[in-house]
Coordinates of C-alpha atoms and ligand atoms in Angstrom, one line a residue:
X1 CA 11.9 -18.0 22.6
X2 CA 9.9 -15.5 24.6
X3 CA 11.4 -12.1 25.5
X4 CA 11.7 -10.9 28.8
X5 CA 10.0 -7.8 29.6
X6 CA 12.0 -5.7 31.9
X7 CA 10.2 -2.6 33.2
X8 CA 12.0 0.4 31.8
X9 CA 14.2 2.6 34.0
X10 CA 12.0 5.7 33.5
X11 CA 9.3 3.8 34.7
X12 CA 10.9 2.8 37.8
X13 CA 12.1 6.4 38.4
X14 CA 8.4 7.6 38.1
X15 CA 7.3 4.9 40.7
X16 CA 10.4 6.6 43.1
X17 CA 8.6 10.0 42.5
X18 CA 5.3 8.6 43.6
X19 CA 7.1 7.3 46.7
X20 CA 7.9 10.7 47.4
X21 CA 4.6 12.2 46.9
X22 CA 3.0 9.5 48.8
X23 CA 5.5 10.4 52.0
X24 CA 3.9 14.1 51.6
X25 CA 0.4 13.1 51.4
X26 CA 0.8 10.6 54.2
X27 CA 2.6 13.1 56.5
X28 CA -1.1 15.3 55.9
X29 CA -2.8 12.2 56.7
X30 CA -1.3 10.8 59.7
X31 CA 1.5 13.2 60.9
X32 CA 5.1 12.1 60.6
X33 CA 4.9 8.7 62.6
X34 CA 2.9 6.0 60.9
X35 CA 3.1 2.2 60.9
X36 CA 2.5 -0.4 58.2
X37 CA 1.5 -4.2 58.9
X38 CA 2.5 -6.4 55.9
X39 CA 1.6 -10.2 56.0
X40 CA 2.7 -12.4 53.4
X41 CA 1.1 -15.9 53.1
X42 CA 2.4 -18.8 51.1
X43 CA 5.5 -19.4 49.2
X44 CA 9.2 -17.6 49.6
X45 CA 8.3 -15.9 46.3
X46 CA 5.6 -14.2 48.0
X47 CA 7.8 -13.5 51.1
X48 CA 10.1 -11.8 48.7
X49 CA 7.6 -9.8 47.3
X50 CA 6.5 -8.5 50.9
X51 CA 10.1 -7.7 51.2
X52 CA 9.8 -5.1 48.2
X53 CA 6.7 -4.0 49.4
X54 CA 8.0 -3.1 52.8
X55 CA 11.1 -1.5 51.3
X56 CA 8.7 1.0 49.4
X57 CA 6.5 1.7 52.6
X58 CA 9.9 2.5 54.3
X59 CA 10.6 5.0 51.6
X60 CA 7.2 6.4 52.2
X61 CA 8.0 7.1 55.8
X62 CA 6.3 3.9 57.4
X63 CA 8.0 1.9 60.0
X64 CA 6.8 -1.9 60.2
X65 CA 4.9 -3.5 63.1
X66 CA 4.0 -6.8 63.4
X67 CA 0.8 -5.6 65.4
X68 CA -2.2 -5.0 63.1
X69 CA -4.0 -3.0 65.9
X70 CA -0.9 -0.7 65.7
X71 CA -0.9 -0.2 62.2
X72 CA -2.1 2.9 59.8
X73 CA -2.0 0.6 56.6
X74 CA -2.6 -3.1 56.8
X75 CA -1.7 -5.0 53.3
X76 CA -2.2 -8.7 53.0
X77 CA -0.1 -10.4 50.2
X78 CA -2.1 -13.3 49.4
X79 CA -1.8 -16.8 48.4
X80 CA -4.2 -18.8 45.9
X81 CA -2.2 -22.3 45.8
X82 CA -4.8 -24.1 47.9
X83 CA -8.4 -23.3 49.4
X84 CA -7.4 -22.8 52.8
X85 CA -5.0 -20.2 52.3
X86 CA -7.8 -18.3 50.3
X87 CA -10.4 -18.7 53.3
X88 CA -8.0 -17.3 55.6
X89 CA -7.3 -14.3 53.9
X90 CA -11.1 -13.5 53.7
X91 CA -11.2 -13.7 57.6
X92 CA -8.5 -11.5 58.3
X93 CA -9.3 -9.0 55.6
X94 CA -12.8 -8.6 57.3
X95 CA -11.2 -8.4 60.6
X96 CA -8.9 -5.4 59.2
X97 CA -11.9 -3.4 57.9
X98 CA -13.8 -3.5 61.4
X99 CA -10.5 -1.9 62.6
X100 CA -11.1 1.2 60.5
X101 CA -13.8 2.1 63.4
X102 CA -11.4 2.8 66.1
X103 CA -8.3 3.7 64.0
X104 CA -8.8 6.7 62.1
X105 CA -7.6 7.2 58.5
X106 CA -6.4 3.3 58.3
X107 CA -5.9 1.8 55.1
X108 CA -6.5 -1.9 54.0
X109 CA -5.0 -3.0 51.0
X110 CA -4.8 -6.4 49.1
X111 CA -2.2 -7.9 46.6
X112 CA -0.6 -11.3 45.9
X113 CA -1.8 -14.4 43.8
X114 CA -5.4 -14.4 44.9
X115 CA -6.0 -10.7 43.6
X116 CA -4.6 -11.4 40.3
X117 CA -7.8 -13.5 39.9
X118 CA -10.8 -11.8 38.4
X119 CA -13.5 -13.7 40.7
X120 CA -11.6 -12.5 43.7
X121 CA -11.2 -9.0 42.5
X122 CA -15.0 -8.9 41.9
X123 CA -15.7 -10.1 45.4
X124 CA -13.7 -7.8 47.0
X125 CA -15.0 -4.9 45.2
X126 CA -18.5 -5.8 45.9
X127 CA -18.4 -7.4 49.2
X128 CA -15.8 -5.8 50.9
X129 CA -16.0 -1.9 50.4
X130 CA -13.7 -1.4 53.5
X131 CA -10.9 -2.7 51.1
X132 CA -9.1 0.8 49.8
X133 CA -6.9 -1.0 47.1
X134 CA -6.2 -3.8 45.4
X135 CA -3.4 -4.8 43.0
X136 CA -2.6 -8.0 40.9
X137 CA 1.0 -9.8 41.0
X138 CA 1.8 -7.9 38.0
X139 CA 1.0 -4.5 39.2
X140 CA 3.5 -4.7 42.3
X141 CA 6.2 -2.3 41.0
X142 CA 3.2 0.3 40.4
X143 CA 2.4 0.1 44.1
X144 CA 3.5 3.8 45.0
X145 CA 1.4 5.0 42.0
X146 CA -1.6 3.0 43.3
X147 CA -1.5 4.1 46.8
X148 CA -0.8 7.6 45.6
X149 CA -4.1 7.1 43.6
X150 CA -5.9 6.2 46.9
X151 CA -4.6 9.2 49.1
X152 CA -6.2 11.5 46.4
X153 CA -9.4 10.9 47.6
X154 CA -10.4 14.3 49.4
X155 CA -13.1 15.9 51.4
X156 CA -14.2 13.0 53.0
X157 CA -14.7 11.1 49.7
X158 CA -12.9 7.8 49.6
X159 CA -11.0 6.7 46.4
X160 CA -10.8 2.9 46.0
X161 CA -8.0 1.8 43.5
X162 CA -8.1 -1.7 41.9
X163 CA -5.3 -2.9 39.6
X164 CA -5.5 -6.4 38.7
X165 CA -6.2 -6.4 35.0
X166 CA -2.7 -6.4 33.5
X167 CA -2.1 -10.0 32.0
X168 CA 1.7 -9.8 31.3
X169 CA 4.2 -10.5 33.9
X170 CA 7.2 -8.1 34.0
X171 CA 10.4 -7.6 35.8
X172 CA 11.2 -4.7 37.9
X173 CA 14.6 -3.7 38.7
X174 CA 15.8 -1.4 40.9
X175 CA 13.1 -1.1 43.8
X176 CA 13.9 -1.0 47.4
X177 CA 13.6 -3.7 49.5
X178 CA 13.5 -4.3 53.5
X179 CA 14.7 -7.8 54.1
X180 CA 13.8 -9.8 57.4
X181 CA 17.0 -9.2 59.6
X182 CA 19.2 -12.4 59.8
X183 CA 21.2 -14.6 58.3
X184 CA 19.2 -16.2 55.4
X185 CA 18.2 -14.3 52.3
X186 CA 15.8 -15.1 49.3
X187 CA 17.1 -13.9 45.9
X188 CA 14.5 -14.2 43.1
X189 CA 16.2 -15.3 39.9
X190 CA 12.8 -15.6 37.8
X191 CA 9.2 -15.4 37.8
X192 CA 6.2 -17.2 36.6
X193 CA 5.7 -20.6 35.3
X194 CA 5.2 -22.3 32.1
X195 CA 4.2 -25.6 32.9
X196 CA 0.6 -25.7 33.5
X197 CA 0.3 -28.8 35.9
X198 CA -3.3 -29.4 35.9
X199 CA -4.1 -28.6 39.2
X200 CA -2.0 -25.4 39.9
X201 CA -3.1 -22.0 39.8
X202 CA 0.5 -20.3 39.7
X203 CA 0.8 -20.0 35.8
X204 CA -2.5 -18.4 35.8
X205 CA -1.7 -15.8 38.4
X206 CA 1.9 -15.3 37.9
X207 CA 2.4 -15.4 34.2
X208 CA 4.8 -16.9 32.0
X209 CA 8.4 -17.7 32.9
X210 CA 10.7 -14.8 32.8
X211 CA 14.4 -14.7 34.0
X212 CA 16.3 -11.8 35.5
X213 CA 19.5 -11.0 34.2
X214 CA 22.4 -13.0 35.6
X215 CA 24.4 -9.6 36.1
X216 CA 21.4 -8.2 38.2
X217 CA 21.3 -11.5 40.3
X218 CA 25.1 -11.5 40.6
X219 CA 25.2 -7.9 41.8
X220 CA 22.4 -8.5 44.5
X221 CA 24.1 -11.5 45.8
X222 CA 27.2 -9.9 46.3
X223 CA 25.3 -6.9 48.5
X224 CA 23.9 -9.7 50.2
X225 CA 27.1 -11.6 51.3
X226 CA 28.6 -8.2 52.0
X227 CA 25.7 -7.4 54.3
X228 CA 26.5 -10.5 56.4
X229 CA 23.8 -12.9 55.2
X230 CA 25.3 -16.6 55.3
X231 CA 22.6 -18.3 53.1
X232 CA 20.9 -17.4 49.9
X233 CA 18.1 -19.1 48.5
X234 CA 17.9 -18.6 44.7
X235 CA 14.1 -18.5 43.9
X236 CA 11.8 -19.7 41.0
X237 CA 8.9 -21.7 40.2
X238 CA 11.1 -23.8 38.3
X239 CA 14.5 -22.6 38.5
X240 CA 15.8 -25.4 36.1
X241 CA 14.6 -23.4 33.4
X242 CA 16.4 -20.4 34.2
X243 CA 17.4 -18.5 31.5
X244 CA 15.8 -20.1 28.6
X245 CA 14.0 -16.9 28.0
X246 CA 17.4 -14.9 27.7
X247 CA 19.7 -14.5 24.9
X248 CA 23.4 -14.5 25.5
X249 CA 23.0 -15.2 29.3
X250 CA 23.6 -18.0 31.5
X251 CA 21.6 -21.1 32.1
X252 CA 20.8 -22.4 35.5
X253 CA 23.9 -24.5 36.1
X254 CA 26.1 -21.6 35.0
X255 CA 24.3 -19.5 37.2
X256 CA 24.7 -21.8 40.2
X257 CA 28.7 -21.9 39.4
X258 CA 28.8 -18.0 39.0
X259 CA 27.2 -17.6 42.6
X260 CA 29.3 -20.4 44.0
X261 CA 32.5 -18.4 43.0
X262 CA 31.7 -15.2 44.5
X263 CA 33.8 -14.8 47.6
X264 CA 32.7 -15.5 51.4
X265 CA 31.7 -18.2 53.4
X266 CA 28.0 -18.7 52.7
X267 CA 25.4 -21.5 51.7
X268 CA 23.4 -21.5 48.3
X269 CA 20.0 -23.0 48.5
X270 CA 17.6 -23.1 45.4
X271 CA 14.0 -23.8 45.0
X272 CA 11.9 -25.4 43.2
X273 CA 13.6 -27.6 41.0
X274 CA 11.0 -29.3 38.5
X275 CA 12.1 -33.3 37.8
X276 CA 11.5 -32.9 34.2
X277 CA 14.3 -30.3 34.1
X278 CA 16.6 -31.8 36.8
X279 CA 19.3 -32.9 34.4
X280 CA 22.5 -34.9 35.2
X281 CA 24.5 -31.5 34.2
X282 CA 22.7 -29.7 37.0
X283 CA 23.6 -32.7 39.7
X284 CA 27.3 -32.5 38.1
X285 CA 27.1 -28.6 38.5
X286 CA 25.8 -29.0 42.1
X287 CA 28.7 -31.6 43.0
X288 CA 31.3 -29.1 41.5
X289 CA 29.9 -26.0 43.9
X290 CA 31.1 -26.4 47.5
X291 CA 28.8 -23.7 48.4
X292 CA 25.7 -25.2 47.3
X293 CA 23.7 -27.3 49.8
X294 CA 23.5 -31.0 49.5
X295 CA 19.6 -30.7 49.9
X296 CA 17.6 -31.2 46.9
X297 CA 14.0 -30.4 46.9
X298 CA 12.3 -32.3 44.1
X299 CA 8.6 -32.2 44.0
X300 CA 7.0 -35.6 42.7
X301 CA 3.5 -35.0 43.6
X302 CA 2.8 -38.6 42.9
X303 CA 4.0 -41.8 42.4
X304 CA 1.6 -43.2 39.9
X305 CA 2.3 -42.9 36.3
X306 CA -1.3 -42.6 35.2
X307 CA -1.8 -39.6 38.0
X308 CA 1.4 -37.7 36.9
X309 CA 0.3 -37.9 33.3
X310 CA -3.2 -36.3 34.3
X311 CA -1.0 -33.8 36.5
X312 CA 0.7 -33.0 33.1
X313 CA 3.9 -33.5 34.9
X314 CA 6.2 -34.7 32.0
X315 CA 8.1 -37.4 33.8
X316 CA 7.2 -40.8 34.8
X317 CA 7.9 -42.6 38.2
X318 CA 11.2 -44.4 36.6
X319 CA 12.7 -41.5 35.2
X320 CA 12.0 -39.7 38.7
X321 CA 13.9 -42.6 40.4
X322 CA 16.8 -42.4 37.8
X323 CA 17.5 -38.9 38.6
X324 CA 17.6 -39.5 42.4
X325 CA 19.6 -42.7 41.6
X326 CA 22.3 -40.4 39.6
X327 CA 22.2 -37.8 42.3
X328 CA 22.8 -40.6 44.9
X329 CA 25.9 -41.6 43.1
X330 CA 27.3 -38.0 42.2
X331 CA 26.3 -36.5 45.9
X332 CA 26.6 -39.4 48.2
X333 CA 25.4 -37.5 51.2
X334 CA 22.6 -35.6 49.5
X335 CA 19.2 -35.3 51.4
X336 CA 15.9 -35.2 49.5
X337 CA 12.7 -33.6 50.3
X338 CA 9.5 -33.3 48.2
X339 CA 5.8 -32.3 47.7
X340 CA 3.1 -34.6 47.6
X341 CA -0.6 -34.3 46.4
X342 CA -3.0 -36.6 47.6
X343 CA -6.5 -37.4 46.2
X344 CA -6.2 -35.8 42.5
X345 CA -9.4 -36.1 40.9
X346 CA -9.8 -39.6 39.7
X347 CA -6.8 -41.1 41.8
X348 CA -7.7 -44.9 43.2
X349 CA -6.2 -46.4 46.4
X350 CA -3.8 -48.3 44.6
X351 CA -2.4 -45.4 42.6
X352 CA -2.1 -43.6 46.0
X353 CA -0.4 -46.8 47.6
X354 CA 2.3 -46.3 44.6
X355 CA 3.0 -42.8 46.2
X356 CA 3.7 -44.5 49.5
X357 CA 6.1 -47.1 48.0
X358 CA 7.9 -44.2 46.2
X359 CA 8.4 -42.3 49.4
X360 CA 9.7 -45.6 50.9
X361 CA 12.2 -46.4 47.7
X362 CA 13.4 -42.7 47.8
X363 CA 13.7 -42.2 51.7
X364 CA 13.0 -38.6 52.0
X365 CA 13.9 -36.8 55.0
X366 CA 10.6 -34.8 55.0
X367 CA 7.7 -34.1 52.9
X368 CA 5.2 -31.2 52.4
X369 CA 2.0 -33.1 51.8
X370 CA -1.2 -31.7 50.6
X371 CA -4.6 -32.8 49.9
X372 CA -6.0 -31.9 46.4
X373 CA -7.7 -28.4 46.3
X374 CA -9.7 -27.7 43.2
X375 CA -8.7 -24.2 42.1
X376 CA -11.0 -22.0 39.6
X377 CA -9.3 -21.9 36.1
X378 CA -7.3 -25.1 36.5
X379 CA -7.9 -28.3 34.2
X380 CA -8.2 -30.5 37.2
X381 CA -10.9 -28.6 38.7
X382 CA -13.0 -29.6 36.0
X383 CA -12.2 -33.3 36.2
X384 CA -14.7 -35.8 38.0
X385 CA -13.5 -36.4 41.7
X386 CA -15.7 -39.2 42.9
X387 CA -13.4 -40.0 46.1
X388 CA -15.1 -38.5 49.3
X389 CA -12.9 -35.8 51.5
X390 CA -13.0 -38.4 54.6
X391 CA -11.4 -41.1 52.4
X392 CA -8.9 -38.6 51.3
X393 CA -8.0 -37.6 54.7
X394 CA -7.6 -41.3 55.6
X395 CA -5.1 -41.7 52.7
X396 CA -3.5 -38.5 53.9
X397 CA -3.1 -40.0 57.3
X398 CA -1.5 -43.2 55.8
X399 CA 0.9 -41.2 54.0
X400 CA 2.1 -39.0 57.2
X401 CA 2.5 -42.2 58.9
X402 CA 5.0 -43.7 56.0
X403 CA 6.9 -40.4 56.2
X404 CA 7.3 -40.5 59.9
X405 CA 9.1 -43.7 59.3
X406 CA 11.4 -42.8 56.7
X407 CA 11.7 -39.3 58.4
X408 CA 12.6 -40.6 61.7
X409 CA 15.2 -43.0 60.2
X410 CA 17.0 -40.0 58.6
X411 CA 17.2 -38.0 61.5
X412 CA 18.3 -40.8 63.9
X413 CA 21.2 -41.5 61.5
X414 CA 22.5 -37.9 62.5
X415 CA 22.8 -38.6 66.1
X416 CA 26.4 -38.5 67.3
X417 CA 27.7 -36.5 64.6
X418 CA 29.0 -32.9 64.6
X419 CA 27.1 -30.9 62.1
X420 CA 27.8 -27.5 60.7
X421 CA 24.7 -25.1 61.6
X422 CA 23.6 -21.8 60.8
X423 CA 22.0 -20.4 63.8
X424 CA 19.0 -18.5 63.1
X425 CA 17.1 -17.2 66.3
X426 CA 15.4 -18.6 69.6
X427 CA 14.8 -22.4 69.8
X428 CA 11.4 -23.3 70.4
X429 CA 11.6 -27.2 71.5
X430 CA 8.0 -28.0 71.1
X431 CA 9.4 -31.7 70.2
X432 CA 10.9 -32.0 73.8
X433 CA 13.7 -34.1 72.7
X434 CA 16.3 -31.9 74.5
X435 CA 16.2 -32.5 78.1
X436 CA 18.6 -29.9 79.3
X437 CA 17.9 -26.6 80.9
X438 CA 19.9 -23.4 79.6
X439 CA 22.2 -22.3 82.6
X440 CA 22.8 -18.4 83.5
X441 CA 24.0 -16.5 80.3
X442 CA 22.6 -19.3 78.0
X443 CA 19.6 -19.8 75.8
X444 CA 18.2 -22.3 73.5
X445 CA 19.1 -21.8 69.6
X446 CA 17.6 -22.8 66.5
X447 CA 19.6 -23.3 63.4
X448 CA 19.7 -25.4 60.3
X449 CA 22.1 -27.9 58.7
X450 CA 23.5 -27.9 55.2
X451 CA 20.4 -30.7 54.7
X452 CA 18.0 -28.1 55.8
X453 CA 17.2 -29.9 59.0
X454 CA 16.2 -28.0 62.1
X455 CA 18.4 -28.1 65.1
X456 CA 17.9 -26.9 68.7
X457 CA 20.9 -26.4 70.9
X458 CA 22.0 -24.5 74.0
X459 CA 24.3 -21.6 73.3
X460 CA 25.6 -18.4 74.9
X461 CA 22.9 -15.4 75.1
X462 CA 24.6 -14.2 71.8
X463 CA 26.3 -15.5 68.8
X464 CA 27.9 -13.9 66.0
X465 CA 25.8 -14.6 62.7
X466 CA 28.1 -17.2 61.6
X467 CA 28.2 -20.9 61.2
X468 CA 28.8 -23.0 64.3
X469 CA 29.6 -26.7 65.1
X470 CA 26.8 -28.7 66.9
X471 CA 27.3 -32.3 68.1
X472 CA 24.0 -34.0 67.8
X473 CA 22.5 -35.8 70.8
X474 CA 19.1 -36.8 70.1
X475 CA 16.5 -36.7 67.1
X476 CA 12.8 -36.4 66.3
X477 CA 11.3 -37.1 63.0
X478 CA 11.5 -33.4 62.1
X479 CA 14.0 -31.9 64.2
X480 CA 17.4 -32.4 66.1
X481 CA 19.0 -31.5 69.3
X482 CA 22.7 -31.0 70.2
X483 CA 25.4 -29.1 72.1
X484 CA 27.6 -26.1 70.7
X485 CA 31.0 -27.3 70.2
X486 CA 34.1 -24.9 70.8
X487 CA 35.2 -23.5 67.6
Ligands
SAH1 N1 6.6 -24.3 41.7 C1 6.8 -25.2 42.6 C2 5.8 -25.0 43.8 C3 4.3 -24.8 43.4 S1 3.2 -24.7 44.9 C4 6.6 -26.7 42.2 O1 6.4 -26.8 40.9 O2 7.1 -27.7 42.6 C5 4.0 -25.7 45.8 C6 3.3 -27.0 46.1 O3 1.8 -27.1 46.3 C7 3.3 -27.9 44.9 O4 4.4 -28.6 44.8 C8 1.9 -28.8 45.0 O5 2.4 -30.1 45.8 C9 1.1 -28.1 45.9 N2 -0.2 -27.6 45.3 C10 -0.1 -26.8 44.1 N3 -1.5 -26.7 43.7 C11 -2.2 -27.6 44.6 C12 -3.5 -27.8 44.6 N4 -4.5 -27.5 43.7 N5 -4.0 -28.7 45.6 C13 -3.2 -29.1 46.5 N6 -1.9 -29.0 46.5 C14 -1.4 -28.2 45.6
SF4_2 FE1 2.4 -25.1 39.6 FE2 3.5 -27.0 38.2 FE3 4.4 -24.6 37.7 FE4 4.9 -25.7 40.0 S1 5.5 -26.4 38.0 S2 4.4 -23.6 39.7 S3 3.1 -27.1 40.3 S4 2.4 -25.4 37.2

């Protein structure tokens, strides 16, 4: 059993001191008004890290801006899961550096999963001299110290700070956070991953699994509920392994029950579940918790046993279907979603068709679908991959067509029902399924159902940040439209 490494309280106190020192140095550099632009790419874990960075920046006297042109500090929190996310980052970093010509004193930094990889850190160091600092995922809690190091450059001499070498993951409690305003909050319960799926870079850049103490999680959940959040998502790469590295603490089903027993009217979600650890005990726990949404995101990746084995997923198609069937019995209204990879090295068309048949069998309401992307350091990147990209694109489109069918059927079944919806903000209606125009004093809202389906509906200009009832009148294959019902 591994030992969870919590950053000592004295070290966190030292970082708080650096926040104060940065504040003084930044006053001297920019005057008292300064803005920071923080952009997080990728998954919810990165979004959550971005909220901590925003919290530390606020302590240093920055306001946050969503316009990089108005920023005195630009920070990109990067994602390494697929190549296209990486390419995007190199593009925006180049643009950020060019802004230095017009914006005196502008600071540019990089953090997140890409920066934890040695080849990326080297490329940034050598080919992007305008980047002032780079910190790997394990250095996040040392951001104030790192920024202070940069600010120590004097007499026209710049100082660049690179902190990506630390190899072990830690847990840092007691840092400030600025969460996105709204009704939904992310609550990390663990970090890292022990699974080493052969295509995946996450264990290489996020380190081994480590769980937060349940007392810290529950205290944070209570603060969030008191602050008015109505939906809490428990985050981890494989939440079902929560607590395995802790002695005398809860496991994931117990943690779910503990959060469920907190007072208040709120929803609980969790992501992501690994099918190999999604046990009947977990399903039973969900069934016994009325606040846990009946939505299970259970990434299957492939419907072929040979490919699943090559991916090192540790379950078979049959075992996966067994757990889905158990869940359908225990949670008759449960909704399933999944992640799929198309074109894993060596996958044949016949094997791909097994994935399509599995999608039809499970009848997912929606899917996140990806074409395999080779990642530096992952086993799959070294496997022979003879299928050409155009062929993989054709398979990908076939997959989307199958998904549209099952998704549409799922969404259409909601028409005529009245569903509980948590309004989040402005509706977009790009799907064009709501053919009514808001009247005076009204606007189009967007919210989500317990099953994580997007609903657009017309309502008054302002709504209290609370659940509403919406009668569903129309469906597309990824969104619903409806009419607000009187409370
Ligand atoms: N820990 C989560 C999510 C990991 S990343 C889990 O295990 O499900 C999110 C998704 O990105 C994965 O589920 C997978 O479908 C996809 N993904 C990861 N690495 C990939 C790669 N190299 N190429 C294509 N898709 C990938
Ligand atoms: Fe990556 Fe697999 Fe870990 Fe998910 S479980 S983060 S896909 S290695």
